[in-house]
PDB file of C-alpha atoms in Angstrom:
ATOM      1  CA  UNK A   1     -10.924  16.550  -4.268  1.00 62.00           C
ATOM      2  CA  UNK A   2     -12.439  13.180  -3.250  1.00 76.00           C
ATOM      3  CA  UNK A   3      -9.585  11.108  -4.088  1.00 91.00           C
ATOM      4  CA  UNK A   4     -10.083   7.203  -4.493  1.00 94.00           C
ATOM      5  CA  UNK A   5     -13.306   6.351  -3.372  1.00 95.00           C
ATOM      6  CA  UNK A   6     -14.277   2.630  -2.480  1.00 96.00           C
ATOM      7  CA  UNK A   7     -18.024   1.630  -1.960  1.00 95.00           C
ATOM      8  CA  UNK A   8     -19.582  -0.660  -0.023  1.00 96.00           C
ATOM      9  CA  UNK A   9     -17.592   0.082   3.208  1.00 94.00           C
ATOM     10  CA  UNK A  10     -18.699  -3.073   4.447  1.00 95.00           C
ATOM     11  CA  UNK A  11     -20.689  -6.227   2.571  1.00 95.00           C
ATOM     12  CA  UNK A  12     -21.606 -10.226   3.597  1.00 96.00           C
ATOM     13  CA  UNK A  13     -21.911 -12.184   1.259  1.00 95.00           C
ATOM     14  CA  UNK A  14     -22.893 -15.646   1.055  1.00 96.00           C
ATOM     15  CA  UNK A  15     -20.755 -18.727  -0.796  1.00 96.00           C
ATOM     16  CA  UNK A  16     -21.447 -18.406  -3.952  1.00 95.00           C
ATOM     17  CA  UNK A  17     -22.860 -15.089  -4.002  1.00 96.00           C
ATOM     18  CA  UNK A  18     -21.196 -12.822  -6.579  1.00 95.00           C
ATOM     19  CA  UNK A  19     -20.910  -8.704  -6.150  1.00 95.00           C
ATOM     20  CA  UNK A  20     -18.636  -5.975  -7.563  1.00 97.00           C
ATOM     21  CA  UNK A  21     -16.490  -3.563  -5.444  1.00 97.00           C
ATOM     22  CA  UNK A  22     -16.461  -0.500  -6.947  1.00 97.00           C
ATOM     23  CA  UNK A  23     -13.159   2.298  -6.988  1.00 97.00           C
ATOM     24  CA  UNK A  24     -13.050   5.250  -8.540  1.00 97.00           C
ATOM     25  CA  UNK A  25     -10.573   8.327  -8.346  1.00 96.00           C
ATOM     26  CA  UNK A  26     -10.795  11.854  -9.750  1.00 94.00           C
ATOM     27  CA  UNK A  27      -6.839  12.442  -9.620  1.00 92.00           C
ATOM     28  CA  UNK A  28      -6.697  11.650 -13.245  1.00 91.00           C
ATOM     29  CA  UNK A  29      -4.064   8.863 -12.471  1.00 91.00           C
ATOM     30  CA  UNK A  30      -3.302   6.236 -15.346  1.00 91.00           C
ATOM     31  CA  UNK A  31      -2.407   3.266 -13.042  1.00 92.00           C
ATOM     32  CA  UNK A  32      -4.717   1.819 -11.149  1.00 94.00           C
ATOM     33  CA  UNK A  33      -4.502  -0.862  -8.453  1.00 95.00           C
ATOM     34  CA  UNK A  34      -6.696  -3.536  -6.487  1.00 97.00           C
ATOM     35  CA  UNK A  35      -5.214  -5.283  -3.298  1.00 95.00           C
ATOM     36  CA  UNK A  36      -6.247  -7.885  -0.441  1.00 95.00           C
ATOM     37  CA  UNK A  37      -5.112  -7.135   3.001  1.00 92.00           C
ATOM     38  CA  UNK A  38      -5.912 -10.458   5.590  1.00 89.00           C
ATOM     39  CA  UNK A  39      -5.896  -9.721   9.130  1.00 81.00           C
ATOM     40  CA  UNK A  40      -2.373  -9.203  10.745  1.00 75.00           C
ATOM     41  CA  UNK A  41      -1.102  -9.110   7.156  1.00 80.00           C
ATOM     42  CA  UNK A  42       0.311  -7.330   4.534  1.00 83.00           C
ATOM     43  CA  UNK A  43      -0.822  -6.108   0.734  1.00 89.00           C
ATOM     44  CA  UNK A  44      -1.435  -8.302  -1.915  1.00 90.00           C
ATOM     45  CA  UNK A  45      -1.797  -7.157  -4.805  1.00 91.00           C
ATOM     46  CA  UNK A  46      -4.942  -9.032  -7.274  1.00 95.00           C
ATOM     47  CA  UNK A  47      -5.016  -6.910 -10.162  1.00 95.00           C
ATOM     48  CA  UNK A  48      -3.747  -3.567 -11.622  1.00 94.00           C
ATOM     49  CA  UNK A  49      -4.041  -1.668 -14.748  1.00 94.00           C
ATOM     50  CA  UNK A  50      -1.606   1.224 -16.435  1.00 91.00           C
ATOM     51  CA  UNK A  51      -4.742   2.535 -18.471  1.00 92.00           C
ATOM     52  CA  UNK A  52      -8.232   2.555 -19.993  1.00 93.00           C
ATOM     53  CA  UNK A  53      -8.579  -1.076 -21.627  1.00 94.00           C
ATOM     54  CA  UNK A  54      -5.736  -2.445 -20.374  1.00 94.00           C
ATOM     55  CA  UNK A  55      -4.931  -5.161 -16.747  1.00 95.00           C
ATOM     56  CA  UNK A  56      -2.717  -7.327 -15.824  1.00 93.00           C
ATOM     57  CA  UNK A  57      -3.191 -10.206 -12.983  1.00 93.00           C
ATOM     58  CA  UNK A  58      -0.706  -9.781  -9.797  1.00 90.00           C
ATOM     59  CA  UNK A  59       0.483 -12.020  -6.892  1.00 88.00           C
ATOM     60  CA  UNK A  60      -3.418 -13.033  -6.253  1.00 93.00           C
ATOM     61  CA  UNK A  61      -5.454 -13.320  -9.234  1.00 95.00           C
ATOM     62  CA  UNK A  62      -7.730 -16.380  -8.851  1.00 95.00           C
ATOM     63  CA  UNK A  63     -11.549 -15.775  -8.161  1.00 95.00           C
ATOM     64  CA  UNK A  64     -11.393 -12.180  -9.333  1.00 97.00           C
ATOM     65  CA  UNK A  65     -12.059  -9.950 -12.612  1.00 97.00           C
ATOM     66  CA  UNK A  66     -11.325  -6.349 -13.058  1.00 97.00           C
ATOM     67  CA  UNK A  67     -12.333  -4.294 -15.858  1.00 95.00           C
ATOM     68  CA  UNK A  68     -11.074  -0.667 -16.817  1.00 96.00           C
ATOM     69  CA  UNK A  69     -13.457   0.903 -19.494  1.00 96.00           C
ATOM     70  CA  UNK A  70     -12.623   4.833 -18.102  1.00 96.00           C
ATOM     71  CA  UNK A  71      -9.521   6.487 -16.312  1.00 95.00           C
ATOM     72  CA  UNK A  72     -11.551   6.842 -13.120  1.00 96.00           C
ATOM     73  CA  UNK A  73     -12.939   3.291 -12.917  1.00 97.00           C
ATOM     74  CA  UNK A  74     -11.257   0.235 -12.070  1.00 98.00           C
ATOM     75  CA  UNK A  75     -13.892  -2.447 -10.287  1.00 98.00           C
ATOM     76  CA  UNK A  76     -13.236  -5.514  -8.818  1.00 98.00           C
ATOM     77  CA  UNK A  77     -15.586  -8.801  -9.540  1.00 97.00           C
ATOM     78  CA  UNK A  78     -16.292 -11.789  -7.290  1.00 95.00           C
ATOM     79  CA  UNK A  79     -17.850 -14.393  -9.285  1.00 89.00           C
ATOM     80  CA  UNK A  80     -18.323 -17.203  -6.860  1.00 93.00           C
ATOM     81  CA  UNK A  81     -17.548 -15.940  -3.397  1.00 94.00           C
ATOM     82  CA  UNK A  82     -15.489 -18.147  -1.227  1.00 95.00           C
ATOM     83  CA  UNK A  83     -14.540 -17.980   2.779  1.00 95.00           C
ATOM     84  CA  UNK A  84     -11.219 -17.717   1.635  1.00 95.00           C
ATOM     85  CA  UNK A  85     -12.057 -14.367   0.005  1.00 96.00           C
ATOM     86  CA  UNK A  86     -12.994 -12.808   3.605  1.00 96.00           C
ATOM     87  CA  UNK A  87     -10.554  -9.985   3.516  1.00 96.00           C
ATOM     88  CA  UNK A  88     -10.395  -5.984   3.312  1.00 95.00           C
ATOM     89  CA  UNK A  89     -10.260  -4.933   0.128  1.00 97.00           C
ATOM     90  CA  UNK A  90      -8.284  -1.638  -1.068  1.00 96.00           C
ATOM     91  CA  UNK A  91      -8.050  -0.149  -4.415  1.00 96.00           C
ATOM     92  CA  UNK A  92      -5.088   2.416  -5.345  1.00 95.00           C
ATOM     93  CA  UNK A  93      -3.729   4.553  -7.517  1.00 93.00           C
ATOM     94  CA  UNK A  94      -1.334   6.132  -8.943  1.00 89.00           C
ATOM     95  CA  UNK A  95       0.572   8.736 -11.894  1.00 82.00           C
ATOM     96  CA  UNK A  96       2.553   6.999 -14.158  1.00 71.00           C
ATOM     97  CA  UNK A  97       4.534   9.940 -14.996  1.00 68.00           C
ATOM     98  CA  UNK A  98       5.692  10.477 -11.404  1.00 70.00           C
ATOM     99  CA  UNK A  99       7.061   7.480 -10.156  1.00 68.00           C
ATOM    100  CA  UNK A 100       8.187   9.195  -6.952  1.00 72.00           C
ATOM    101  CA  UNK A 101       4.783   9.894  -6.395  1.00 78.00           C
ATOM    102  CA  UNK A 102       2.882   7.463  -4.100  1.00 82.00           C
ATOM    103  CA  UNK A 103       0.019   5.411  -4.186  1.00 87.00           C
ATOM    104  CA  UNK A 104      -3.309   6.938  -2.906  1.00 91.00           C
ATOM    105  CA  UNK A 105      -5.222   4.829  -1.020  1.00 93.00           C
ATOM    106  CA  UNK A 106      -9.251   4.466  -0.629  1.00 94.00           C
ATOM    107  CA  UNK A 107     -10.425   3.498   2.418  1.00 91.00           C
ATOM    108  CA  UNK A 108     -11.493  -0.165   2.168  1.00 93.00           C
ATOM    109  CA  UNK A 109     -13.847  -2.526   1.829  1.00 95.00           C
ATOM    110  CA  UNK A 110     -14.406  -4.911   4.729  1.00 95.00           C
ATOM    111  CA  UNK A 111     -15.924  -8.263   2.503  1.00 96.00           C
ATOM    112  CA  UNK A 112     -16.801 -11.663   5.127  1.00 95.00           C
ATOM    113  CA  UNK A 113     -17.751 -14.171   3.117  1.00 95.00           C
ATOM    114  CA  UNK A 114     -20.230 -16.535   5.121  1.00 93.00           C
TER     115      UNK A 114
ATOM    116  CA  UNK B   1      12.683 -11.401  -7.170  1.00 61.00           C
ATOM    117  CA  UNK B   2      11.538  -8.107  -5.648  1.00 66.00           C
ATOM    118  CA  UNK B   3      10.769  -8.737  -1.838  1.00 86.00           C
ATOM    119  CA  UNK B   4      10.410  -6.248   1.076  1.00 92.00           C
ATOM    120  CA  UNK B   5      11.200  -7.422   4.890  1.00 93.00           C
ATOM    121  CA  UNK B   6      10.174  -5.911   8.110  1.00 94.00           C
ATOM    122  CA  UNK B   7      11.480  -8.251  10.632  1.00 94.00           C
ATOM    123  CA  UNK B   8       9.531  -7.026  13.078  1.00 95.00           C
ATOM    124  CA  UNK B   9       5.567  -7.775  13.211  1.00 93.00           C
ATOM    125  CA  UNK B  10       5.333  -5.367  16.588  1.00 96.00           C
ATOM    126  CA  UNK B  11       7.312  -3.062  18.335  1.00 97.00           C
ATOM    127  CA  UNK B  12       6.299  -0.787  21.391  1.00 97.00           C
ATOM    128  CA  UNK B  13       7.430   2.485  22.852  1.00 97.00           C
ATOM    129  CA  UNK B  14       7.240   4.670  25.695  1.00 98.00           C
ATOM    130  CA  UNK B  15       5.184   8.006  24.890  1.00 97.00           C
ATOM    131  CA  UNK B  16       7.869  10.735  23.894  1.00 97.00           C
ATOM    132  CA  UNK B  17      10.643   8.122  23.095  1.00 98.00           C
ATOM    133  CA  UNK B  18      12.021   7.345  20.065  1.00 98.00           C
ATOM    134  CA  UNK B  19      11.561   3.831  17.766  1.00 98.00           C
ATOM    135  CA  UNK B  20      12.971   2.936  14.749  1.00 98.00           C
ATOM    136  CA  UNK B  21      11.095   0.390  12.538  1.00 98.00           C
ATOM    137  CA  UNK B  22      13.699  -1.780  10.085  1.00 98.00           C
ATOM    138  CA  UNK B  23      13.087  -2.726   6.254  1.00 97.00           C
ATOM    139  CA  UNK B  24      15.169  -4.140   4.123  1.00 96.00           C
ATOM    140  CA  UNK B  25      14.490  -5.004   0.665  1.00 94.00           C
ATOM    141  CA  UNK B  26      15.380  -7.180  -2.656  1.00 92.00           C
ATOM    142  CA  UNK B  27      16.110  -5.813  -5.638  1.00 88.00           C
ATOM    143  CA  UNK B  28      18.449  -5.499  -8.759  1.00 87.00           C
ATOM    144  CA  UNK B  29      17.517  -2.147  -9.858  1.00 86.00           C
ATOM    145  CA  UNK B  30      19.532   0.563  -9.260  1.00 85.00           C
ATOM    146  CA  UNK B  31      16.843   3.386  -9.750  1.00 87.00           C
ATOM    147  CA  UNK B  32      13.947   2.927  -7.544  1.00 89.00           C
ATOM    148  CA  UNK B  33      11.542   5.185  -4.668  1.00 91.00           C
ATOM    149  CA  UNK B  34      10.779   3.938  -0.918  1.00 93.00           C
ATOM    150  CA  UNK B  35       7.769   4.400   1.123  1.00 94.00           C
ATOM    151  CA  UNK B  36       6.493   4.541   4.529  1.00 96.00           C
ATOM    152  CA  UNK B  37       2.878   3.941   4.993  1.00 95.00           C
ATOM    153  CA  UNK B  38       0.999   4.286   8.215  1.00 95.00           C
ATOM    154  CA  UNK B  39      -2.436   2.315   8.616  1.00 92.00           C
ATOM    155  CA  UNK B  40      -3.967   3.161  11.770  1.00 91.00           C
ATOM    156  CA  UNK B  41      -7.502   1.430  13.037  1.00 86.00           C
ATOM    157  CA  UNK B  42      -9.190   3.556  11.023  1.00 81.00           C
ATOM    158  CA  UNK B  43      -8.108   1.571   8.229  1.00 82.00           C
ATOM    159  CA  UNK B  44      -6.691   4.168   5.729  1.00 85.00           C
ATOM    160  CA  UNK B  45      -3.293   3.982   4.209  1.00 89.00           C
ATOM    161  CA  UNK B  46      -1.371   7.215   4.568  1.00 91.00           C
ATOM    162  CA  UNK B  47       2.182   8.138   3.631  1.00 92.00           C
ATOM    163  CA  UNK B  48       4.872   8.759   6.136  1.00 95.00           C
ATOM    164  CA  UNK B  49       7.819   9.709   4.006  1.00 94.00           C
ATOM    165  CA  UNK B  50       9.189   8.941   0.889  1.00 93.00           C
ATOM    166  CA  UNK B  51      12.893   8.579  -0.321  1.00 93.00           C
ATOM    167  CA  UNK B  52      14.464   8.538  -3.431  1.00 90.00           C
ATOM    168  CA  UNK B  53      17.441   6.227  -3.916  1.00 90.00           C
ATOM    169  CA  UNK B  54      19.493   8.323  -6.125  1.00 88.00           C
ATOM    170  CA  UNK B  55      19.676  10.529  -3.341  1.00 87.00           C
ATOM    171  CA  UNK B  56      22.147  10.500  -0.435  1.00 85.00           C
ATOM    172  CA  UNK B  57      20.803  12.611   1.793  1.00 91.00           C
ATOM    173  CA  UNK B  58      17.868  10.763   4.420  1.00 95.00           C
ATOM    174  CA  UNK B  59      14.518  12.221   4.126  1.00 93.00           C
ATOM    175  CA  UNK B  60      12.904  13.816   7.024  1.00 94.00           C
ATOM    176  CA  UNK B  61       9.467  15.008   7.577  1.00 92.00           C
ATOM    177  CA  UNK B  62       8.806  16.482  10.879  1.00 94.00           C
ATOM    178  CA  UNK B  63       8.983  13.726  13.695  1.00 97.00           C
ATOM    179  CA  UNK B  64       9.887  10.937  10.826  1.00 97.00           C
ATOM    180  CA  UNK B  65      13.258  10.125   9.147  1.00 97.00           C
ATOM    181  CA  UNK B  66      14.893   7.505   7.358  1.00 97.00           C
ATOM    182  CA  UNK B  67      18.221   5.546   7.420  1.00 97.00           C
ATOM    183  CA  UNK B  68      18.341   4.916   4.075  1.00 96.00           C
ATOM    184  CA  UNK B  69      21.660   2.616   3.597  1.00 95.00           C
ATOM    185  CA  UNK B  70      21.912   1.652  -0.627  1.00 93.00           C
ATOM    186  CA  UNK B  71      24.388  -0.559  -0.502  1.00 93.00           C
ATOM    187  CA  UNK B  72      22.878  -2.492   2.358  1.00 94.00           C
ATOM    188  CA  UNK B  73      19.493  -2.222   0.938  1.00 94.00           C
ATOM    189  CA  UNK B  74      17.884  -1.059   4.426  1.00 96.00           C
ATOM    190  CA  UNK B  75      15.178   1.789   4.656  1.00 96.00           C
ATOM    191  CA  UNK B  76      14.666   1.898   8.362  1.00 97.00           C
ATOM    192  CA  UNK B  77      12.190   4.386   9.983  1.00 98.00           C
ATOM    193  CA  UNK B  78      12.753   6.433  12.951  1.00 98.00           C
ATOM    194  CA  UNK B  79       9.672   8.029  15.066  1.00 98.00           C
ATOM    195  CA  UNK B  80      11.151  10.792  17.555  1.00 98.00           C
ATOM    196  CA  UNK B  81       8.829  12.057  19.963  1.00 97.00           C
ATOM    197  CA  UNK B  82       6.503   9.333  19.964  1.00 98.00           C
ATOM    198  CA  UNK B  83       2.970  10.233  20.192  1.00 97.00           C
ATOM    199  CA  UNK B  84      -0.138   7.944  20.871  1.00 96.00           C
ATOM    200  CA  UNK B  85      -1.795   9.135  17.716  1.00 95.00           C
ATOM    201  CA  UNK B  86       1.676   7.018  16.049  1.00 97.00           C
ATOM    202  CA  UNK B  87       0.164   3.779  17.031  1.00 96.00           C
ATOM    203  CA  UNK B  88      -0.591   1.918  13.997  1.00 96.00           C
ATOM    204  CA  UNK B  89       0.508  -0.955  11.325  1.00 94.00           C
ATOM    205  CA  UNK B  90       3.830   0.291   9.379  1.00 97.00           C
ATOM    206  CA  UNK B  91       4.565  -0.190   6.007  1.00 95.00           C
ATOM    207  CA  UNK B  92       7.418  -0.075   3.916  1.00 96.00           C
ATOM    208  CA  UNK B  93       7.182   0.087   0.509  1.00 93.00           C
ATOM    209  CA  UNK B  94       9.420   0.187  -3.049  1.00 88.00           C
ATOM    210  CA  UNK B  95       8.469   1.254  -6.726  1.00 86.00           C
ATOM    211  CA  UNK B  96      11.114   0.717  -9.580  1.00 82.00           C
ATOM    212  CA  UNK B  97      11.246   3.866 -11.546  1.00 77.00           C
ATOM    213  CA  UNK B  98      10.000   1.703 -14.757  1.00 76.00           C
ATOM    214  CA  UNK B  99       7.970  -0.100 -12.839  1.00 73.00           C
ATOM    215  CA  UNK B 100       4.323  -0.742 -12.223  1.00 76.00           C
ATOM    216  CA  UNK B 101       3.787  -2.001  -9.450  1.00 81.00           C
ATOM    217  CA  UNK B 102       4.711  -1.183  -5.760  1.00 85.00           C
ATOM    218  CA  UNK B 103       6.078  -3.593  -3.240  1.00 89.00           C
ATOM    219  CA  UNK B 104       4.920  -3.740   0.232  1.00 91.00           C
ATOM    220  CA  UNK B 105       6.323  -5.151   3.323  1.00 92.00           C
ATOM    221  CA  UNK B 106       4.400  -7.321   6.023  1.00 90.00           C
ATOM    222  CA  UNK B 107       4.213  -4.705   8.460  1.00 93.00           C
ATOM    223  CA  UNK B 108       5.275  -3.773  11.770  1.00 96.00           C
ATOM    224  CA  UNK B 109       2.398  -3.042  14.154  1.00 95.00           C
ATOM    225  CA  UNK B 110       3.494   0.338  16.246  1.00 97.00           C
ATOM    226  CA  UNK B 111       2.619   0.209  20.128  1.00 97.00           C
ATOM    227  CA  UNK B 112       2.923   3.565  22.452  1.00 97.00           C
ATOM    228  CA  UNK B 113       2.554   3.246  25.668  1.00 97.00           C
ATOM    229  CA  UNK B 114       1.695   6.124  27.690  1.00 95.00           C
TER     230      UNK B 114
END
Protein backbone atom coordinates (compact mmCIF):
# COMPACT_ATOMS: atom_id res chain seq x y z
CA UNK A 1 0.00 0.00 0.00
CA UNK A 2 1.90 3.02 -1.39
CA UNK A 3 -0.15 5.60 0.12
CA UNK A 4 0.05 9.30 -1.28
CA UNK A 5 2.74 9.51 -3.53
CA UNK A 6 4.28 12.99 -4.61
CA UNK A 7 6.75 13.21 -7.64
CA UNK A 8 9.37 15.21 -8.37
CA UNK A 9 11.03 15.04 -4.88
CA UNK A 10 12.89 17.94 -5.77
CA UNK A 11 12.56 20.53 -9.03
CA UNK A 12 14.20 24.30 -10.05
CA UNK A 13 12.51 26.05 -11.92
CA UNK A 14 13.10 29.22 -13.52
CA UNK A 15 10.64 32.59 -13.34
CA UNK A 16 8.29 32.00 -15.50
CA UNK A 17 8.74 28.46 -16.04
CA UNK A 18 5.52 26.48 -15.56
CA UNK A 19 5.44 22.53 -14.28
CA UNK A 20 2.85 20.27 -12.59
CA UNK A 21 3.36 18.45 -9.22
CA UNK A 22 1.84 15.40 -9.38
CA UNK A 23 -0.11 13.35 -6.11
CA UNK A 24 -1.70 10.42 -6.24
CA UNK A 25 -3.05 7.93 -3.48
CA UNK A 26 -4.39 4.38 -3.70
CA UNK A 27 -6.38 4.63 -0.24
CA UNK A 28 -9.48 5.28 -2.17
CA UNK A 29 -9.99 8.58 -0.14
CA UNK A 30 -12.64 11.18 -1.54
CA UNK A 31 -10.93 14.37 -0.18
CA UNK A 32 -8.01 15.39 -1.39
CA UNK A 33 -5.64 18.17 -0.33
CA UNK A 34 -2.63 20.41 -1.65
CA UNK A 35 -0.56 22.56 0.90
CA UNK A 36 2.60 25.02 1.02
CA UNK A 37 4.88 24.67 3.91
CA UNK A 38 7.74 27.86 3.95
CA UNK A 39 10.69 27.30 5.96
CA UNK A 40 10.19 27.59 9.83
CA UNK A 41 6.47 27.61 9.02
CA UNK A 42 3.38 26.05 9.17
CA UNK A 43 0.64 24.45 6.48
CA UNK A 44 -1.13 26.36 4.15
CA UNK A 45 -3.48 25.04 2.57
CA UNK A 46 -3.81 26.11 -1.70
CA UNK A 47 -6.38 23.90 -2.86
CA UNK A 48 -8.53 20.83 -1.91
CA UNK A 49 -11.17 18.78 -3.41
CA UNK A 50 -14.09 16.38 -1.70
CA UNK A 51 -14.28 14.36 -5.11
CA UNK A 52 -13.76 13.56 -8.79
CA UNK A 53 -14.71 16.96 -10.65
CA UNK A 54 -15.02 18.94 -7.92
CA UNK A 55 -12.16 21.92 -5.89
CA UNK A 56 -12.37 24.54 -4.00
CA UNK A 57 -9.49 27.38 -3.48
CA UNK A 58 -8.11 27.61 0.33
CA UNK A 59 -6.09 30.17 2.40
CA UNK A 60 -3.44 30.38 -0.70
CA UNK A 61 -4.90 30.11 -4.01
CA UNK A 62 -3.17 32.65 -6.30
CA UNK A 63 -0.63 31.30 -8.98
CA UNK A 64 -1.97 27.76 -8.75
CA UNK A 65 -4.58 25.30 -10.58
CA UNK A 66 -5.60 21.92 -9.49
CA UNK A 67 -7.61 19.58 -11.38
CA UNK A 68 -9.34 16.25 -10.12
CA UNK A 69 -10.50 14.11 -13.18
CA UNK A 70 -10.03 10.50 -10.98
CA UNK A 71 -10.24 9.61 -7.15
CA UNK A 72 -6.50 8.98 -7.09
CA UNK A 73 -5.34 12.17 -8.83
CA UNK A 74 -5.28 15.54 -7.61
CA UNK A 75 -2.19 17.69 -9.39
CA UNK A 76 -1.06 20.89 -8.68
CA UNK A 77 -0.21 23.58 -11.66
CA UNK A 78 2.29 26.45 -11.66
CA UNK A 79 1.59 28.59 -14.52
CA UNK A 80 4.10 31.34 -14.19
CA UNK A 81 6.55 30.42 -11.49
CA UNK A 82 7.49 33.10 -9.08
CA UNK A 83 10.39 33.30 -6.17
CA UNK A 84 7.67 33.68 -3.96
CA UNK A 85 6.48 30.17 -4.85
CA UNK A 86 9.91 28.60 -3.43
CA UNK A 87 8.36 26.35 -0.89
CA UNK A 88 7.81 22.46 -0.07
CA UNK A 89 4.96 21.32 -1.42
CA UNK A 90 2.67 18.46 0.25
CA UNK A 91 -0.41 16.91 -1.02
CA UNK A 92 -2.93 14.98 1.46
CA UNK A 93 -5.64 13.08 1.87
CA UNK A 94 -8.21 11.97 3.42
CA UNK A 95 -11.90 9.69 3.97
CA UNK A 96 -14.73 11.70 4.08
CA UNK A 97 -16.69 9.20 5.87
CA UNK A 98 -14.28 9.07 8.82
CA UNK A 99 -13.71 12.34 10.01
CA UNK A 100 -11.70 11.03 12.96
CA UNK A 101 -9.50 9.67 10.57
CA UNK A 102 -6.38 11.75 9.72
CA UNK A 103 -4.82 13.16 6.89
CA UNK A 104 -2.11 11.03 5.11
CA UNK A 105 0.65 12.78 4.09
CA UNK A 106 3.10 12.31 0.89
CA UNK A 107 6.38 13.15 1.32
CA UNK A 108 6.99 16.50 -0.42
CA UNK A 109 8.10 18.30 -3.02
CA UNK A 110 11.03 20.64 -2.44
CA UNK A 111 10.17 23.51 -5.53
CA UNK A 112 13.11 26.76 -5.55
CA UNK A 113 12.07 28.93 -7.89
CA UNK A 114 15.24 30.81 -9.36
CA UNK B 1 -12.72 32.08 12.48
CA UNK B 2 -11.07 28.69 12.98
CA UNK B 3 -7.39 29.31 14.22
CA UNK B 4 -4.90 26.93 15.94
CA UNK B 5 -1.98 28.41 18.36
CA UNK B 6 1.18 26.86 19.50
CA UNK B 7 2.82 29.52 21.43
CA UNK B 8 5.82 28.03 21.34
CA UNK B 9 8.06 27.95 17.98
CA UNK B 10 10.87 25.69 20.04
CA UNK B 11 11.16 23.92 23.05
CA UNK B 12 14.12 21.62 24.26
CA UNK B 13 14.54 18.72 26.61
CA UNK B 14 16.90 16.67 28.38
CA UNK B 15 17.04 12.95 26.92
CA UNK B 16 14.60 10.79 29.16
CA UNK B 17 12.66 13.89 30.52
CA UNK B 18 9.43 14.80 29.92
CA UNK B 19 7.97 18.04 27.64
CA UNK B 20 4.73 19.08 27.05
CA UNK B 21 4.01 21.08 23.83
CA UNK B 22 0.73 23.64 24.27
CA UNK B 23 -2.15 24.27 21.57
CA UNK B 24 -4.94 25.99 21.90
CA UNK B 25 -7.46 26.54 19.35
CA UNK B 26 -10.59 28.71 17.92
CA UNK B 27 -13.61 27.40 17.23
CA UNK B 28 -17.51 27.44 17.59
CA UNK B 29 -18.20 23.92 16.91
CA UNK B 30 -18.94 21.72 19.43
CA UNK B 31 -18.16 18.38 17.51
CA UNK B 32 -14.74 18.33 16.18
CA UNK B 33 -11.21 15.75 16.14
CA UNK B 34 -7.53 16.97 17.22
CA UNK B 35 -4.26 15.98 15.89
CA UNK B 36 -0.71 15.73 16.65
CA UNK B 37 1.61 15.58 13.78
CA UNK B 38 5.30 15.00 13.98
CA UNK B 39 7.58 16.23 10.95
CA UNK B 40 11.00 15.22 11.50
CA UNK B 41 14.04 16.23 8.89
CA UNK B 42 13.05 13.72 6.86
CA UNK B 43 10.26 15.76 5.90
CA UNK B 44 7.20 13.41 6.28
CA UNK B 45 4.15 14.23 8.26
CA UNK B 46 3.22 11.48 10.69
CA UNK B 47 0.51 11.28 13.32
CA UNK B 48 1.20 11.34 16.99
CA UNK B 49 -2.22 10.93 18.50
CA UNK B 50 -5.53 11.83 17.85
CA UNK B 51 -8.46 12.90 20.21
CA UNK B 52 -11.92 13.13 19.88
CA UNK B 53 -13.72 15.98 21.63
CA UNK B 54 -16.82 14.26 22.59
CA UNK B 55 -14.70 12.26 24.63
CA UNK B 56 -13.51 12.93 28.20
CA UNK B 57 -11.07 10.69 28.67
CA UNK B 58 -7.18 12.00 27.25
CA UNK B 59 -5.79 9.87 24.61
CA UNK B 60 -2.60 8.10 25.11
CA UNK B 61 -0.43 6.24 22.79
CA UNK B 62 2.62 4.81 24.26
CA UNK B 63 5.12 7.66 25.34
CA UNK B 64 2.42 10.45 24.03
CA UNK B 65 -0.71 11.87 25.78
CA UNK B 66 -2.89 14.69 25.68
CA UNK B 67 -4.43 17.30 28.08
CA UNK B 68 -7.29 17.79 26.30
CA UNK B 69 -9.26 20.71 28.34
CA UNK B 70 -12.91 21.52 26.14
CA UNK B 71 -13.93 24.20 27.82
CA UNK B 72 -10.57 25.90 27.68
CA UNK B 73 -10.04 24.87 24.19
CA UNK B 74 -6.32 23.55 24.92
CA UNK B 75 -4.92 20.22 23.36
CA UNK B 76 -1.51 20.17 24.90
CA UNK B 77 0.98 17.29 24.19
CA UNK B 78 3.06 15.54 26.62
CA UNK B 79 6.35 13.43 25.49
CA UNK B 80 7.49 11.14 28.57
CA UNK B 81 10.66 9.53 28.16
CA UNK B 82 12.07 11.71 25.69
CA UNK B 83 14.03 10.11 23.07
CA UNK B 84 16.40 11.73 20.39
CA UNK B 85 14.49 10.09 17.60
CA UNK B 86 11.42 12.80 19.18
CA UNK B 87 13.28 15.70 17.80
CA UNK B 88 11.22 17.23 15.22
CA UNK B 89 8.59 20.15 14.16
CA UNK B 90 5.11 19.54 16.14
CA UNK B 91 1.90 20.01 14.88
CA UNK B 92 -1.38 20.40 16.18
CA UNK B 93 -4.16 20.05 14.23
CA UNK B 94 -8.36 20.26 14.24
CA UNK B 95 -11.07 18.86 11.73
CA UNK B 96 -14.84 19.81 12.32
CA UNK B 97 -16.81 16.68 12.03
CA UNK B 98 -18.73 18.39 8.89
CA UNK B 99 -15.92 19.82 7.85
CA UNK B 100 -13.45 19.72 5.02
CA UNK B 101 -10.72 20.95 5.78
CA UNK B 102 -8.12 20.51 8.64
CA UNK B 103 -6.51 23.25 10.62
CA UNK B 104 -2.94 23.31 11.45
CA UNK B 105 -0.94 25.11 13.95
CA UNK B 106 2.51 26.95 13.34
CA UNK B 107 4.49 24.46 14.98
CA UNK B 108 6.69 23.91 17.78
CA UNK B 109 10.16 22.70 16.79
CA UNK B 110 11.13 19.72 19.47
CA UNK B 111 14.89 19.83 20.75
CA UNK B 112 16.47 16.71 22.89
CA UNK B 113 19.42 17.09 24.20
CA UNK B 114 21.38 14.18 25.12
Amino acid sequence: NAGVTQTPKFRILKIGQSMTLQCTQDMNHNYMYWYRQDPGMGLKLIYYSVGAGITDKGEVPNGYNVSRSTTEDFPLRLELAAPSQTSVYFCASSHHDRPNQPQHFGDGTRLSIL
Amino acid sequence: AQTVTQSQPEMSVQEAETVTLSCTYDTSESDYYLFWYKQPPSRQMILVIRQEAYKQQNATENRFSVNFQKAAKSFSLKISDSQLGDAAMYFCAYRIITGNQFYFGTGTSLTVIP
